[in-house]
Each structure stands twice: as structure tokens, then as C-alpha cells.
PDB file of C-alpha atoms and ligand atoms in Angstrom:
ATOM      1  CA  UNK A 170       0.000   0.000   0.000  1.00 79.00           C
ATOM      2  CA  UNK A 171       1.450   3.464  -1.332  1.00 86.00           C
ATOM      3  CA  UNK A 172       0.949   5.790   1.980  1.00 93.00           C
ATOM      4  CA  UNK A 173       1.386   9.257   0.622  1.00 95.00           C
ATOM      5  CA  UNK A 174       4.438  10.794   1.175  1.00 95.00           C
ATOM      6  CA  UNK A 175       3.214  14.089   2.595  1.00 97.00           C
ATOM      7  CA  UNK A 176       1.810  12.282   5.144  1.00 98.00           C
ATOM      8  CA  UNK A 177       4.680  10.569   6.307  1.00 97.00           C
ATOM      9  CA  UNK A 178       6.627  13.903   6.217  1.00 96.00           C
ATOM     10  CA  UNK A 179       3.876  15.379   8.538  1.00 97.00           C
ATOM     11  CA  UNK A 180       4.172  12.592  11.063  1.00 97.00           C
ATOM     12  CA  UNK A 181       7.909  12.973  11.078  1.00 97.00           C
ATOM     13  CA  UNK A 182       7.362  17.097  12.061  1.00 96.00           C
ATOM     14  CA  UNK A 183       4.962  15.878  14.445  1.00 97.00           C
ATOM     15  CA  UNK A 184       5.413  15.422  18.103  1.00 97.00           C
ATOM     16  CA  UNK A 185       1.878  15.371  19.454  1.00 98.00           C
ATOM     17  CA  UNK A 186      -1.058  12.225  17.372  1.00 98.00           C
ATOM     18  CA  UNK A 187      -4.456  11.888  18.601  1.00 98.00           C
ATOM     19  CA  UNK A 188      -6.540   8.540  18.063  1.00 98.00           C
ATOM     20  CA  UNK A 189     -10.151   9.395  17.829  1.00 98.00           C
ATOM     21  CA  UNK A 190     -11.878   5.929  16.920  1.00 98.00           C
ATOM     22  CA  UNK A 191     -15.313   4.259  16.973  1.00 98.00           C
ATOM     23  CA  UNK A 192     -16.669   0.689  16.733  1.00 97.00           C
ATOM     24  CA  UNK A 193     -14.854   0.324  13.408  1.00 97.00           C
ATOM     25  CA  UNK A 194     -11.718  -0.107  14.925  1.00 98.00           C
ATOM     26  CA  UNK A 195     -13.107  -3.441  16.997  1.00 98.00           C
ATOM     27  CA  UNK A 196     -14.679  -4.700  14.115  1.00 97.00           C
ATOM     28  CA  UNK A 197     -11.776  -6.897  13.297  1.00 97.00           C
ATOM     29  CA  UNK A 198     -11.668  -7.939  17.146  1.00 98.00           C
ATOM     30  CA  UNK A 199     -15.172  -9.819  16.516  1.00 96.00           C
ATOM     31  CA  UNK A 200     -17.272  -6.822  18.342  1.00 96.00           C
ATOM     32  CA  UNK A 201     -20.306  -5.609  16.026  1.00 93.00           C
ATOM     33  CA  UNK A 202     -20.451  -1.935  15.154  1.00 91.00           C
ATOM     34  CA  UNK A 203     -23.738   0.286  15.660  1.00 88.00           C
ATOM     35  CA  UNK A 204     -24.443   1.104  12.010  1.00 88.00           C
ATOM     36  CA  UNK A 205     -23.568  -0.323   8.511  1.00 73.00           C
ATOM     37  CA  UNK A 206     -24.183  -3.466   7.274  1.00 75.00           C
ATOM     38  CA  UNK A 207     -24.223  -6.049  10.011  1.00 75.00           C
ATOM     39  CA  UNK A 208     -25.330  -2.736  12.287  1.00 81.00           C
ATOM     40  CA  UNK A 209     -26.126  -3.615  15.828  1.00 80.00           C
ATOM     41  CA  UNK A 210     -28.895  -1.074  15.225  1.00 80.00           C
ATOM     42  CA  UNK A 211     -30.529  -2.543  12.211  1.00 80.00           C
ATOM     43  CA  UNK A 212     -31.540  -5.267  14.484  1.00 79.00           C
ATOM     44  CA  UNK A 213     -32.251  -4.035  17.870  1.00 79.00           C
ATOM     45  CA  UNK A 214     -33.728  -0.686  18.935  1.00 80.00           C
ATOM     46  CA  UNK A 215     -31.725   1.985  20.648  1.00 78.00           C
ATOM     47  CA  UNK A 216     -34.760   3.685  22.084  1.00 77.00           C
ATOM     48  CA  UNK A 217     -35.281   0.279  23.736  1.00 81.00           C
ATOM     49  CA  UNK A 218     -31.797  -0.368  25.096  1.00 86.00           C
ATOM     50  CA  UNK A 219     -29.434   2.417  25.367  1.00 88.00           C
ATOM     51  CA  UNK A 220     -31.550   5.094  27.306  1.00 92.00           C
ATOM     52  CA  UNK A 221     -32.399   5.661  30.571  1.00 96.00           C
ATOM     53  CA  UNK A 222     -35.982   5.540  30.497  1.00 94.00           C
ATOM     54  CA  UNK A 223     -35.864   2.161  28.686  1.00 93.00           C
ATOM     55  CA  UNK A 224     -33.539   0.919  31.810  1.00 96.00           C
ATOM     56  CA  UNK A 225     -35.805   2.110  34.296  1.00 96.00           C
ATOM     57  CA  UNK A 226     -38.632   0.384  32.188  1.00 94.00           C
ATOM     58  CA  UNK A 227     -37.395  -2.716  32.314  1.00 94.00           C
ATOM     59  CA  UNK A 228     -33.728  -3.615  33.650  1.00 96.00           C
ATOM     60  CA  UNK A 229     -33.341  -7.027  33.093  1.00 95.00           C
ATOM     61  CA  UNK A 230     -33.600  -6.531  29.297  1.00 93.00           C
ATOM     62  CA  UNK A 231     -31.333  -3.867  29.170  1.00 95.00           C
ATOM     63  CA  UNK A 232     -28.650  -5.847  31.744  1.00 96.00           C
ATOM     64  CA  UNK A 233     -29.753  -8.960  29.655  1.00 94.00           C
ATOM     65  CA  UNK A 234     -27.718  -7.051  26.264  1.00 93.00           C
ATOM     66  CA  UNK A 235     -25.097  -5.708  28.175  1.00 95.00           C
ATOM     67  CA  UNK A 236     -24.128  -8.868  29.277  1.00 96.00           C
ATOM     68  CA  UNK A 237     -24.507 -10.162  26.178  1.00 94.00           C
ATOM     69  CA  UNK A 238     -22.045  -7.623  24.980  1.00 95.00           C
ATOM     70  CA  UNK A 239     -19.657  -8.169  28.100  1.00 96.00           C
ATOM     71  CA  UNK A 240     -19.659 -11.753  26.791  1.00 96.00           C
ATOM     72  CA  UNK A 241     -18.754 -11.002  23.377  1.00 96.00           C
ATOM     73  CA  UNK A 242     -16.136  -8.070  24.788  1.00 97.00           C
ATOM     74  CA  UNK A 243     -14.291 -10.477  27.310  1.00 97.00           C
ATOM     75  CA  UNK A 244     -13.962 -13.116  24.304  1.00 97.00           C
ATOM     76  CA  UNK A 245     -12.451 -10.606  22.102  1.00 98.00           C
ATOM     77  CA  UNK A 246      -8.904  -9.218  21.665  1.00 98.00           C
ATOM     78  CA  UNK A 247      -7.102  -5.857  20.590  1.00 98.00           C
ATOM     79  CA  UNK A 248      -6.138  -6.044  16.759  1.00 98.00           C
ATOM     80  CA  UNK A 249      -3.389  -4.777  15.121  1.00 98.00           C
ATOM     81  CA  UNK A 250      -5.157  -1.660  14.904  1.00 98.00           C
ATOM     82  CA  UNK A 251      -5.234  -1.266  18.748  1.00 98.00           C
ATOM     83  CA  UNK A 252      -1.705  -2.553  19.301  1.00 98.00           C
ATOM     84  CA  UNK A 253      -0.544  -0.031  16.301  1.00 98.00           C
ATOM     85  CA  UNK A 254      -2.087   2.471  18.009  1.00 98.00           C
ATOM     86  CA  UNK A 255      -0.319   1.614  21.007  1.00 98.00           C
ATOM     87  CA  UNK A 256       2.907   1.364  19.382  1.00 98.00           C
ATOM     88  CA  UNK A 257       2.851   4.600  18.185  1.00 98.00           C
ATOM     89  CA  UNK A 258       3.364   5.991  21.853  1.00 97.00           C
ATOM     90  CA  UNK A 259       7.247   4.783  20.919  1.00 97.00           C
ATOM     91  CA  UNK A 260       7.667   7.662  18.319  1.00 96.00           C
ATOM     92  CA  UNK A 261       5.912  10.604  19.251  1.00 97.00           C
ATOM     93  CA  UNK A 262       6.257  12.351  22.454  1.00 96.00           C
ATOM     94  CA  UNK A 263       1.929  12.411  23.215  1.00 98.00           C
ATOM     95  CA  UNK A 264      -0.185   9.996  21.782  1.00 98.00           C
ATOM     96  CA  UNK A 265      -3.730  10.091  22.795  1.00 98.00           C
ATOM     97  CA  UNK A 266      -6.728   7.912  22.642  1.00 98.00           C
ATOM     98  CA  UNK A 267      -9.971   9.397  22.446  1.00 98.00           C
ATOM     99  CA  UNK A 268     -12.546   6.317  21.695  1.00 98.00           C
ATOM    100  CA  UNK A 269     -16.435   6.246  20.939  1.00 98.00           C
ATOM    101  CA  UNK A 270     -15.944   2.463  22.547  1.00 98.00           C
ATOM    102  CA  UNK A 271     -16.692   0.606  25.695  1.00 98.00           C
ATOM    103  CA  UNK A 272     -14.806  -2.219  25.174  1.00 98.00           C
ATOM    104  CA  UNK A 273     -11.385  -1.676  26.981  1.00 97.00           C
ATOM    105  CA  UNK A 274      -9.668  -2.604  24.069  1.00 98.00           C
ATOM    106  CA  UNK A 275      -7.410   0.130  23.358  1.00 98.00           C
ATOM    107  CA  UNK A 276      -6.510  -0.100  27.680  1.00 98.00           C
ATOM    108  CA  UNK A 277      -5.842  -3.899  26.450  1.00 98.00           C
ATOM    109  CA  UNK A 278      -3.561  -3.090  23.829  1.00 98.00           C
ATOM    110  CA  UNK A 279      -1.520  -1.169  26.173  1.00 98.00           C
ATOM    111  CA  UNK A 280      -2.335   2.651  25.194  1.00 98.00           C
ATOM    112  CA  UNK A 281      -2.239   5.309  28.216  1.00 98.00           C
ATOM    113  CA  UNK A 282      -3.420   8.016  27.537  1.00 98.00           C
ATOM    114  CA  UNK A 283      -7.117   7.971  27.076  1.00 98.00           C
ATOM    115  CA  UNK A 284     -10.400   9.317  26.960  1.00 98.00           C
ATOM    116  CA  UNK A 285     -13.478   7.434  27.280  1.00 98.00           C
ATOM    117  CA  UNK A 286     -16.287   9.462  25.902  1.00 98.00           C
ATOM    118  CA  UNK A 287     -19.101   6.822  26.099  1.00 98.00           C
ATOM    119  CA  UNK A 288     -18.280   4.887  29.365  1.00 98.00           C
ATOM    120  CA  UNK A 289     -16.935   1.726  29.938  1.00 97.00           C
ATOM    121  CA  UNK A 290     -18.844  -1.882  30.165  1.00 97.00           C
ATOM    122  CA  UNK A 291     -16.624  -2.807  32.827  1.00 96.00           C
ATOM    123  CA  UNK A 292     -17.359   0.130  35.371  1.00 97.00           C
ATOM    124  CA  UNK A 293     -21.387   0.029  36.675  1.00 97.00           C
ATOM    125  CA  UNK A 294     -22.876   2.781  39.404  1.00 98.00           C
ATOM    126  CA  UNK A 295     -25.760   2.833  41.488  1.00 97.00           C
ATOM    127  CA  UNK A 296     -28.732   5.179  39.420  1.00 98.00           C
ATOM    128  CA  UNK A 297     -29.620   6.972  42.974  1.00 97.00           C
ATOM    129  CA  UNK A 298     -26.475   7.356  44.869  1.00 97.00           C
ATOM    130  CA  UNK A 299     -23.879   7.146  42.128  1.00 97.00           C
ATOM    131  CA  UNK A 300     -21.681   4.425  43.942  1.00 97.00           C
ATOM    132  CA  UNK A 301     -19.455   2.499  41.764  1.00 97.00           C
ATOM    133  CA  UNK A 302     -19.575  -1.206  41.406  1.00 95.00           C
ATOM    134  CA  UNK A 303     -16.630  -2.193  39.267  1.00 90.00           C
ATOM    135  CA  UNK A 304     -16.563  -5.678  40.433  1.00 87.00           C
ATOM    136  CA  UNK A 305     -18.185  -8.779  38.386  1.00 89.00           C
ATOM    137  CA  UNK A 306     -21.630  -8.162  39.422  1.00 94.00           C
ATOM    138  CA  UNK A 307     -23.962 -11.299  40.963  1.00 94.00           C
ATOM    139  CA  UNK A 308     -27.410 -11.574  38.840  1.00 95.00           C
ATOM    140  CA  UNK A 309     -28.553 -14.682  41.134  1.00 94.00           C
ATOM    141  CA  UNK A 310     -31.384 -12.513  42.305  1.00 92.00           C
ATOM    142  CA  UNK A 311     -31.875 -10.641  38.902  1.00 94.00           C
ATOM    143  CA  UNK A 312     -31.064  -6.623  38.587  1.00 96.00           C
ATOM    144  CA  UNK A 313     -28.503  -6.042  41.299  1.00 97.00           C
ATOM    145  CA  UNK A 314     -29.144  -3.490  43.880  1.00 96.00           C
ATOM    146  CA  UNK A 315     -26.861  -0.559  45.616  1.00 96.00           C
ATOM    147  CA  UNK A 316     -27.148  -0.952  49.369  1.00 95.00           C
ATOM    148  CA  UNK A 317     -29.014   2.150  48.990  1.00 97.00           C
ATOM    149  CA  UNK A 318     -31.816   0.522  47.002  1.00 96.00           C
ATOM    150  CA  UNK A 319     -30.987   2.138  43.999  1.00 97.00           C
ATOM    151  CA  UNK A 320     -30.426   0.190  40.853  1.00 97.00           C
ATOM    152  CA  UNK A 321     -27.485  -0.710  39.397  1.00 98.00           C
ATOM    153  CA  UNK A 322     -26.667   0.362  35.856  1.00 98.00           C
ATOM    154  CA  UNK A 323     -23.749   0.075  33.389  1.00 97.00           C
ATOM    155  CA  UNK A 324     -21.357   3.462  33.376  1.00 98.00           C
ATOM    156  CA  UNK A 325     -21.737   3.960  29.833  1.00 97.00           C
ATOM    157  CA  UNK A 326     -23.449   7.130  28.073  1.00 97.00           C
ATOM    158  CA  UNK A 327     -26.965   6.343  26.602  1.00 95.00           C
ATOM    159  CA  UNK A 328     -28.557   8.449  24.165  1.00 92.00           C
ATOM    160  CA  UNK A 329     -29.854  12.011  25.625  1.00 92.00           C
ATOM    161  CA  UNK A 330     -27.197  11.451  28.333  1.00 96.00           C
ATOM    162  CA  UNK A 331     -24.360  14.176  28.710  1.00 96.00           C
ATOM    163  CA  UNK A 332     -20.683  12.909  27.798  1.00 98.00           C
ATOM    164  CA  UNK A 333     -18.951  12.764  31.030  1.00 98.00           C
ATOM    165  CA  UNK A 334     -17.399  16.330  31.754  1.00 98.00           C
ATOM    166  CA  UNK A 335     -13.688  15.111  32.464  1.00 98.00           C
ATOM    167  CA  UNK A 336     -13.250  13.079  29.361  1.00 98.00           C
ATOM    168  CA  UNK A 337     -14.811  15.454  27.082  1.00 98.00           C
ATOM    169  CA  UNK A 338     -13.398  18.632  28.309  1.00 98.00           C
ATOM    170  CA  UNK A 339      -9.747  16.792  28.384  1.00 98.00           C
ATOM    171  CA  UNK A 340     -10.760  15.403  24.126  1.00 98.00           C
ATOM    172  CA  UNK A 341     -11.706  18.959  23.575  1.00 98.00           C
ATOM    173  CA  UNK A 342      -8.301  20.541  25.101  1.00 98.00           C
ATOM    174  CA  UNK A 343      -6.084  17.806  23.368  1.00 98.00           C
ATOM    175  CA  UNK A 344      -8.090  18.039  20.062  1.00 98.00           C
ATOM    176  CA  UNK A 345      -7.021  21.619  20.207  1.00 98.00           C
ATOM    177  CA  UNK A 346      -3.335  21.224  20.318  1.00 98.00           C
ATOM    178  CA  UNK A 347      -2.202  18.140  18.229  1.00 98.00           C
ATOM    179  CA  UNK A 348      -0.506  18.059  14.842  1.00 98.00           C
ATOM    180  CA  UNK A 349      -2.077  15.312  13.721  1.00 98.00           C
ATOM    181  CA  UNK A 350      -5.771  13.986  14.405  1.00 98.00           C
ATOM    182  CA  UNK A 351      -6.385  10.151  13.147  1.00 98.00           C
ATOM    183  CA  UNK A 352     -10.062   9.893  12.758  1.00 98.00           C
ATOM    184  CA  UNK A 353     -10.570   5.580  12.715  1.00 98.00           C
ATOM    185  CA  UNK A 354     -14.116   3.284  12.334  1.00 98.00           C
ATOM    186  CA  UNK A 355     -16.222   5.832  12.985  1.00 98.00           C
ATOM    187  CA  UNK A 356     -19.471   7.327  11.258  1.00 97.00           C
ATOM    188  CA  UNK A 357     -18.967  10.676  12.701  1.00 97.00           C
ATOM    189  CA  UNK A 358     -23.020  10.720  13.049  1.00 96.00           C
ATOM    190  CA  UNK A 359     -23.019  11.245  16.684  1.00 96.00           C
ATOM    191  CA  UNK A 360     -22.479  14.392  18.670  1.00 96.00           C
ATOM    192  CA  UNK A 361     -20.907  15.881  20.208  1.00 97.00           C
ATOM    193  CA  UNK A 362     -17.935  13.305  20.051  1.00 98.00           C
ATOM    194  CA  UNK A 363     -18.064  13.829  15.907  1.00 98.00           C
ATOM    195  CA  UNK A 364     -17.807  17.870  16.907  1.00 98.00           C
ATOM    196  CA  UNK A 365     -14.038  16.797  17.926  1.00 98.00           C
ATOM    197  CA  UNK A 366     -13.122  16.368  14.443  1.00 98.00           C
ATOM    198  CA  UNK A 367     -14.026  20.071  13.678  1.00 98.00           C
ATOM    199  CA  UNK A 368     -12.503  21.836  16.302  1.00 98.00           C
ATOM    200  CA  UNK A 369      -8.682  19.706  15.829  1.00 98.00           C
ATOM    201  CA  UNK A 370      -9.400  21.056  12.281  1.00 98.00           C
ATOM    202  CA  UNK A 371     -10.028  24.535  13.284  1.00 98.00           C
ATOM    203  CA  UNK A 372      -7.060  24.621  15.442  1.00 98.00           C
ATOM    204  CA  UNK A 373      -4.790  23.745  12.075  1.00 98.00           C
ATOM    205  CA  UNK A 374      -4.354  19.908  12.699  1.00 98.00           C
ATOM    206  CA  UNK A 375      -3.831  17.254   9.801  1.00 98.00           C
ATOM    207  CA  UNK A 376      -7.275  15.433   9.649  1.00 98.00           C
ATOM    208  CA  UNK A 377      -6.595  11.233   8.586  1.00 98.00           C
ATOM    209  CA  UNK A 378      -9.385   9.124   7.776  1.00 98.00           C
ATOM    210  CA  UNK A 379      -9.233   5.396   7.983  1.00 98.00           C
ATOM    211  CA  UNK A 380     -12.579   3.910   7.147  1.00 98.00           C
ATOM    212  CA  UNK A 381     -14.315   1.348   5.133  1.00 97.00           C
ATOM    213  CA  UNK A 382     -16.236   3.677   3.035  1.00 96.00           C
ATOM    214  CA  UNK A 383     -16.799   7.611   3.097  1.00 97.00           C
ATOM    215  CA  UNK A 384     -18.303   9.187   5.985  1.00 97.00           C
ATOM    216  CA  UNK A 385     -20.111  12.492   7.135  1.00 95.00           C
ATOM    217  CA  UNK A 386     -16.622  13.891   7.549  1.00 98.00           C
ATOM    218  CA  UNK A 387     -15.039  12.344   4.759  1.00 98.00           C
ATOM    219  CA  UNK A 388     -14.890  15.930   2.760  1.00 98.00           C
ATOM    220  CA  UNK A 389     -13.768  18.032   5.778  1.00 98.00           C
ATOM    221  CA  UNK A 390     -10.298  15.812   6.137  1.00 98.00           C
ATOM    222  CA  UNK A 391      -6.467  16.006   4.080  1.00 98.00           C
ATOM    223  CA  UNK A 392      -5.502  12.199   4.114  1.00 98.00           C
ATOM    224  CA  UNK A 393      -8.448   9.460   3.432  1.00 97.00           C
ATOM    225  CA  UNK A 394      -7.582   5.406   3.565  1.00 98.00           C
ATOM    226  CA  UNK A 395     -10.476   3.052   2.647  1.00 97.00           C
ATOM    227  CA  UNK A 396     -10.035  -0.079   4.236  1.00 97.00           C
ATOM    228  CA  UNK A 397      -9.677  -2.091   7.319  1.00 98.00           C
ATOM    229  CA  UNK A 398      -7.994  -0.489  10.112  1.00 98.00           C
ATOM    230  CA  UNK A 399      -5.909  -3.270  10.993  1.00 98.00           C
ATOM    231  CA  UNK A 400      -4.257  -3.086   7.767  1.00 98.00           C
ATOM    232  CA  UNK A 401      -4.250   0.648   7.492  1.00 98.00           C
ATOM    233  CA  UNK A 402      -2.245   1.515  10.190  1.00 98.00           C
ATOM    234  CA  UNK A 403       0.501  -0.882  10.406  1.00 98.00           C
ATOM    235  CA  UNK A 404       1.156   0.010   6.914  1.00 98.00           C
ATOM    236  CA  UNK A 405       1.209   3.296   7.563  1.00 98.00           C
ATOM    237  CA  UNK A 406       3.458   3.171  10.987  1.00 98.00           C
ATOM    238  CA  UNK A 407       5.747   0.590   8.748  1.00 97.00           C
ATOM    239  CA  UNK A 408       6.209   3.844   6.091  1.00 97.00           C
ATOM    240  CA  UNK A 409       6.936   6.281   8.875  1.00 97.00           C
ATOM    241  CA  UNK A 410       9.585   3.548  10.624  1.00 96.00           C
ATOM    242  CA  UNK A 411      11.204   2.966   6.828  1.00 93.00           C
ATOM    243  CA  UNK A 412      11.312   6.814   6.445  1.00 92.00           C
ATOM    244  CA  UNK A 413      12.892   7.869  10.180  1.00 86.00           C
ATOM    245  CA  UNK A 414      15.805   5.110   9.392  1.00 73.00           C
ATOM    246  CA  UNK A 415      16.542   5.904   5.747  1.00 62.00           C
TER     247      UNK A 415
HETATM  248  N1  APR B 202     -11.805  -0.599   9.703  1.00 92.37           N
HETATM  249  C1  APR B 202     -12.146   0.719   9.552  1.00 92.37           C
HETATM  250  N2  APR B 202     -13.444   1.168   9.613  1.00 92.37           N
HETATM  251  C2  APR B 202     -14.410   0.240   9.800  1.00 92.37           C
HETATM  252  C3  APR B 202     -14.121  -1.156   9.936  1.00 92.37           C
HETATM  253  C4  APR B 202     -12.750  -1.555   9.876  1.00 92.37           C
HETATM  254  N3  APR B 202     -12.388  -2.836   9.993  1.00 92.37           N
HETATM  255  N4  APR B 202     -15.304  -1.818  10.107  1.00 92.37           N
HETATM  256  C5  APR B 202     -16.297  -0.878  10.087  1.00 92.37           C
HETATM  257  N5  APR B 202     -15.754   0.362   9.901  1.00 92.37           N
HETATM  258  C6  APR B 202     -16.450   1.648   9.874  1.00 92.37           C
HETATM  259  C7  APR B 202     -17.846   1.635   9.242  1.00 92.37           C
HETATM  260  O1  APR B 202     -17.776   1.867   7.848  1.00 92.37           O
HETATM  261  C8  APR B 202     -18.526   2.801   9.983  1.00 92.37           C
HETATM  262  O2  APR B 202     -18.317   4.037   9.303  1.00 92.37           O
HETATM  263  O3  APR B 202     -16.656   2.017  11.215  1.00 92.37           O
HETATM  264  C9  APR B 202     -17.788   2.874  11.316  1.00 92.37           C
HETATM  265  C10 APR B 202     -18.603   2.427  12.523  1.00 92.37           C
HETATM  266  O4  APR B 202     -19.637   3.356  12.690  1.00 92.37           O
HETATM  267  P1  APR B 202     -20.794   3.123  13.778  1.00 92.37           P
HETATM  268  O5  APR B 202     -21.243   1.731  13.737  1.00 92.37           O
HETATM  269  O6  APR B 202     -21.786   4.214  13.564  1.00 92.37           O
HETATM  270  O7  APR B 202     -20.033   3.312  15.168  1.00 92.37           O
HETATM  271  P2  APR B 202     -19.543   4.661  15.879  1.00 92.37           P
HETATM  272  O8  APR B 202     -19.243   5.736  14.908  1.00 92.37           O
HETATM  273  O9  APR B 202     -18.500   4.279  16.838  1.00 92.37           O
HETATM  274  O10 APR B 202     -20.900   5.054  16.702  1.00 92.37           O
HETATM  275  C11 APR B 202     -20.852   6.160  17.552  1.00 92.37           C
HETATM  276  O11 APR B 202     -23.033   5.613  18.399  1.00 92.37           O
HETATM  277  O12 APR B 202     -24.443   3.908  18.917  1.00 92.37           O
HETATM  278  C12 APR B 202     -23.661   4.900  19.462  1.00 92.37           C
HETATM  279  O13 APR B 202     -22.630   5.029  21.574  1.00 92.37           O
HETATM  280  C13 APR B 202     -22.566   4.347  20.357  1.00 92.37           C
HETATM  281  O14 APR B 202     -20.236   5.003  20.503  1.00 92.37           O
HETATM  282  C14 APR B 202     -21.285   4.696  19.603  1.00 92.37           C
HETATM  283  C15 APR B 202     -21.697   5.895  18.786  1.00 92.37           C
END
């Protein structure tokens, strides 16, 4: 794969490279994405599942899909587009993650620095008095319960939640001081994680693409790749090592 040589001159100028990625990126670790062919959403109903209302409507079917997911999560393992990713923190002096995902992976793969803008499956918290439960959680007698009473959900972000304050103001302040902004498996159709893109732009960054097809963003960016991930960015960290030793 030819990886434009502009590009590789830009990453060799570069000392700060942000990650922003989606469920594209797990794709090739065996975890479904949201939309697309194959969607998780074409089948299931996100108004049924990923809301609050929905949980507090019926928790065991909402628990009953995260589990699920947990399942299919703890089965899975980073690709080469995670462990790329988190190879990259070897050549540039910040590297940050800031992922649409729940799924650990990039943690997995052995990146540091990251933002979690949607949760994390493996974190849950009481609805009423915000206590954390991070350990496996017993479902002997269904839903579990906070000592408080309160149910216990999963700390991820449903829709019509707010993005948690810390991880989005830290994506914002990064996203405004990077040279380069990698922009991996997502849609770029939800906000205001997709507004990232925008402001790294407006604050002069390089804008990369790697995605399977075009996206909502796909005309705002310099560098597009269409293709898997896993490919994508090995080949393009194999140009930049060939180019910093020749
Ligand atoms: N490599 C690169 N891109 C890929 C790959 C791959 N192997 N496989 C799929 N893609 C691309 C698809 O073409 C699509 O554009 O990844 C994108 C995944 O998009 P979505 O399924 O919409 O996922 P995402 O953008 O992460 O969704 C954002 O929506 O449902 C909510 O909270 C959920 O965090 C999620 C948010």
C-alpha cells in the first residue's frame, strides 16, 4: 500500500497524534459496530436499550444485552489496529486515545493516555447514589441493587445522556493542540464526540481518515484510507519507521 508521502513527512514534524476511533476499529476484534451493514442497530432498537428511560422500564432486558455484549467483549482481543495504536506511543512524544468504545480494548492493547467518551462496560454505578460497582456483578437474584436501594446500571453514556465532563473537556483541550488527528471506524453521526473532528481542524491539525467507506466527515479531512484499520495503520506506521531510518 502506497501511503502518501506528505503524510509521512507530517508525522515525522509531528510530536503530538491523537486517536479518535469508533466501533470500526473493533470490528476486526469480533465486536459488532452500531451502524452499517451487520449494524447492531438494524436489528435491535436503541430507544429500547441504550436510554435511561428504557432501563428504568425494564432492567433485566437492558442488563440482559449488556451482558450479552460483556460476553462477546471479554472473548475478544485488541487487533493490530489497537496494538498499532499503542505502538505509536514509541515515536511521538503524546499519543492520545480518544474512543467512541466501551470495550477496553485500546486499555488492552496497552495505550495510556485515554479518553473514554461513552463509558466503559466494565465500570457500573448505582442510578440513585452514584456508587461504583466495578466488580463482576452477581445476577442470582436478577437486577442487582446498591445498598441504597438504587439500581445498578452500566457506566456507559446512553442516548440524551451528557458525555462525562472530564473526558470530554480533556478530548476537547487535546483536540485543540495536536498536529495530527487520526479519525478511525467511525461514522462521525453522533455528537458531540463527531464535533471533535471540527474543532482539531479549526485549530490547524492534519485530519486522517481510515474507514471502510466515506463518511459524514469524509470531505472536511487532508488524508483518506479506505479499508480495514488493521491493515491501514501498520502500513502506515511501517512507512513512517522505513522513512525515520533511511
Ligand atoms: N476498519 C475501519 N473502519 C471500519 C471497519 C474496519 N475494519 N469496520 C467498520 N468500519 C467503519 C464503518 O464503515 C462505519 O463508518 O466504522 C464505522 C462504525 O460506525 P458506527 O457503527 O456508527 O459506530 P460509531 O461511529 O463508533 O458510533 C458512535 O453511536 O451507537 C452509538 O454510543 C454508540 O459510541 C457509539 C456511537
Amino acid at each position: 500500500m502506497n501511503i502518501d508521502r506528505s503524510l509521512i513527512e507530517k508525522l515525522k514534524s509531528s510530536r503530538s497524534v491523537i486517536f479518535f476511533t469508533g466501533a470500526g476499529i473493533s470490528a476486526e476484534s469480533g465486536i459488532p459496530t452500531f451502524r452499517g451493514k451487520d449494524g447492531i442497530w438494524n436489528k435491535l432498537k436503541p430507544e429500547e436499550l441504550a436510554n435511561f428511560d428504557a432501563f428504568i422500564r425494564n432492567p433485566d432486558m437492558v442488563w440482559e444485552w449488556y451482558n450479552h455484549r460483556k460476553l462477546i467483549i471479554h472473548n475478544s482481543q485488541p487487533n493490530k489496529g489497537h496494538l498499532t495504536i499503542a505502538e505509536m506511543q514509541n515515536h511521538f512524544d503524546e499519543v492520545t486515545v480518544i474512543t467512541q468504545n466501551i470495550d477496553n480494548l485500546h486499555s488492552r492493547a496497552g495505550s495510556k493516555n485515554i479518553f473514554e467518551l461513552h463509558g466503559n462496560i466494565e465500570r457500573n454505578y448505582c442510578v440513585n447514589c452514584k456508587r461504583f460497582y466495578n466488580k463482576e456483578l452477581d445476577f442470582s437474584n436478577g437486577v442487582p441493587k446498591c445498598e441504597c436501594g438504587g439500581l445498578i446500571r452500566p457506566d456507559v453514556v446512553w442516548f440524551g445522556e451528557y458525555l462525562p465532563d472530564d473526558q470530554f473537556k480533556g478530548s476537547e483541550k487535546a483536540s485543540m493542540n495536536t498536529d495530527i488527528f487520526f479519525i478511525v471506524g467511525t461514522s462521525a453521526v453522533v455528537y458531540p464526540a463527531a464535533g471533535l473532528v471540527f474543532t482539531a481542524k479549526q485549530s490547524g491539525a492534519v485530519l486522517v481518515e481510515i474507514n471502510l467507506v466515506k463518511t459524514e466527515i469524509s470531505s472536511s479531512v487532508d488524508y483518506s484510507f479506505f479499508g480495514e484499520a488493521g491493515t491501514i495503520l501498520p502500513n502506515i506506521l511501517e512507512a513512517y519507521e522505513s522513512s525515520i531510518v533511511s
